[in-house]
Amino acid sequence: MPQEIHQHTFANGLTLLAENMPHVRSAALNFLLPAGCVYDPPDRLGIAAVLSDMITRGAGERDSRALSLALDSLGLDRDESVGSMHVRFWGATLSSNLPAALELYADILRRPRIPKEEIDPVKALALQDIQGLEDEPRQKVLIELRRRHYPPPLGQDRRGTKETIERLNVKAIRSHYEKLFQPRGMIMSVAGNIDWEPLRDQVGRLFGDWKAGAEPSLKMGPPPEKRAHLTKETTQTQIGIAYPSVPIGHDDYYVALGAVNVLSGGMSARLFTEVREKRGLCYAVSANYQTFKDRAHILVYAGTTNERAQETLDVTLAELERLKDGVETEEVERVQAGLKSSLIMQEESTSARAGALASDWYYLGRVRSFDEIQSAINSLSPERIVDHVRRHPPGDYTIVTLGPKALALKS
């Protein structure tokens, strides 16, 4: 069945994307606003996360309880999240409830109350999130890894710090909202059983007169030190490794994705097999691809015992560098099967499709077709992956460890 995708950009800069999926009875909506944690001022780290919680605690004529009841009455499965570049609002419901859901989200995004009486409970939750990192050493080492690997503010964590959260007040939060919540650069995507023209007209009525503000800008700081150890008396050592890759939109994007999936695309992938299964060095090991518009990186994690931490680090680095020596046909076939399976599941999910529409538009300025993606997956081969790895070899590592003892690191 051919894809039916529509796009319209309003005069104020809001882009609406929609994909009609007539075989389903639901619809998902997705809002991406360029207000992620990279835009948090240094003395107000965590403000985007606090705002994303505050903004749903009353909007328009509804207080917090009335708004929650209105959303629940639509059977709306929903969430808010803060990423590096965007704040995301997401919801899924019956397609017949989509117009009413849009009315509510217009209030949330354009007319939030940001009530003063809600700030203390929201800050308390934010502080609990920060405190909870002490019980999540994996998350803690990965947060520090990103902070060390990316030039500031790209490595900022959405949680902020205890000190910056405690000093937040309603005036600062409202000011942050006024500065960053606006239609310019905002992407709204809808997928499901929808009618394009009525949807476009309703979005125009609800958001078309929203005044555009200045586009937010970023000033990169100097790169941080690439080596760090976080001392913590524990029976385990956490290891984080990061190195550059090619961003989405690069000619080698799919080959880079293939390479990282050879390393970490399931229980038969190299890191799991060589580091965990054959040598029993660690209880968890993985590698993931992460991209910005202009840069991308591979983030590797391993969790192990203190006694085997040094060997785990050494073997993991050796496996990353061994990739250039060759890839087996069976490995590529496994990677292709996994990527195709993900693609098929995305085809059947309105939420996944709404997210993919917005992501593609942000990164590429267009929406990729299933045929394009499948063709790229089919074109993967051992030779192409090895050639890519030799041209873009793992190296220039950022390495962060957490545990009682620092490890010997490569220079």
PDB file of C-alpha atoms in Angstrom, residues 6-18 31 102 183-190 196-212 361:
ATOM      1  CA  HIS A   6       1.000  15.402   3.545  1.00  0.00           C
ATOM      2  CA  GLN A   7       2.952  18.495   4.576  1.00  0.00           C
ATOM      3  CA  HIS A   8       2.112  22.143   5.107  1.00  0.00           C
ATOM      4  CA  THR A   9       4.154  24.978   6.617  1.00  0.00           C
ATOM      5  CA  PHE A  10       2.148  27.887   8.007  1.00  0.00           C
ATOM      6  CA  ALA A  11       3.230  31.522   7.721  1.00  0.00           C
ATOM      7  CA  ASN A  12       4.428  31.577  11.352  1.00  0.00           C
ATOM      8  CA  GLY A  13       6.895  28.719  10.742  1.00  0.00           C
ATOM      9  CA  LEU A  14       4.892  25.794  12.169  1.00  0.00           C
ATOM     10  CA  THR A  15       5.226  22.682   9.993  1.00  0.00           C
ATOM     11  CA  LEU A  16       2.366  20.172   9.947  1.00  0.00           C
ATOM     12  CA  LEU A  17       3.002  16.624   8.724  1.00  0.00           C
ATOM     13  CA  ALA A  18       0.424  13.877   8.432  1.00  0.00           C
ATOM     14  CA  PHE A  31       4.706  18.022  18.837  1.00  0.00           C
ATOM     15  CA  LEU A 102      -5.933  19.093  19.308  1.00  0.00           C
ATOM     16  CA  PRO A 183       5.667  28.193  16.332  1.00  0.00           C
ATOM     17  CA  ARG A 184       8.910  28.957  14.475  1.00  0.00           C
ATOM     18  CA  GLY A 185      10.752  25.679  14.080  1.00  0.00           C
ATOM     19  CA  MET A 186       7.942  23.687  15.706  1.00  0.00           C
ATOM     20  CA  ILE A 187       7.008  20.412  14.016  1.00  0.00           C
ATOM     21  CA  MET A 188       3.599  18.838  14.507  1.00  0.00           C
ATOM     22  CA  SER A 189       3.042  15.361  13.103  1.00  0.00           C
ATOM     23  CA  VAL A 190      -0.056  13.187  13.006  1.00  0.00           C
ATOM     24  CA  TRP A 196      -5.922  15.786   5.632  1.00  0.00           C
ATOM     25  CA  GLU A 197      -7.865  18.900   4.708  1.00  0.00           C
ATOM     26  CA  PRO A 198     -10.009  19.119   7.875  1.00  0.00           C
ATOM     27  CA  LEU A 199      -6.873  18.434   9.943  1.00  0.00           C
ATOM     28  CA  ARG A 200      -4.883  21.168   8.206  1.00  0.00           C
ATOM     29  CA  ASP A 201      -7.757  23.625   8.578  1.00  0.00           C
ATOM     30  CA  GLN A 202      -8.174  22.900  12.290  1.00  0.00           C
ATOM     31  CA  VAL A 203      -4.458  23.236  12.976  1.00  0.00           C
ATOM     32  CA  GLY A 204      -4.473  26.517  11.080  1.00  0.00           C
ATOM     33  CA  ARG A 205      -7.365  27.776  13.197  1.00  0.00           C
ATOM     34  CA  LEU A 206      -5.763  26.690  16.470  1.00  0.00           C
ATOM     35  CA  PHE A 207      -2.140  27.641  15.803  1.00  0.00           C
ATOM     36  CA  GLY A 208      -2.020  29.817  12.682  1.00  0.00           C
ATOM     37  CA  ASP A 209      -2.260  33.141  14.560  1.00  0.00           C
ATOM     38  CA  TRP A 210       0.414  32.178  17.097  1.00  0.00           C
ATOM     39  CA  LYS A 211       3.067  34.862  16.770  1.00  0.00           C
ATOM     40  CA  ALA A 212       6.549  33.650  15.852  1.00  0.00           C
ATOM     41  CA  TRP A 361      11.584  16.468   8.820  1.00  0.00           C
TER      42      TRP A 361
END
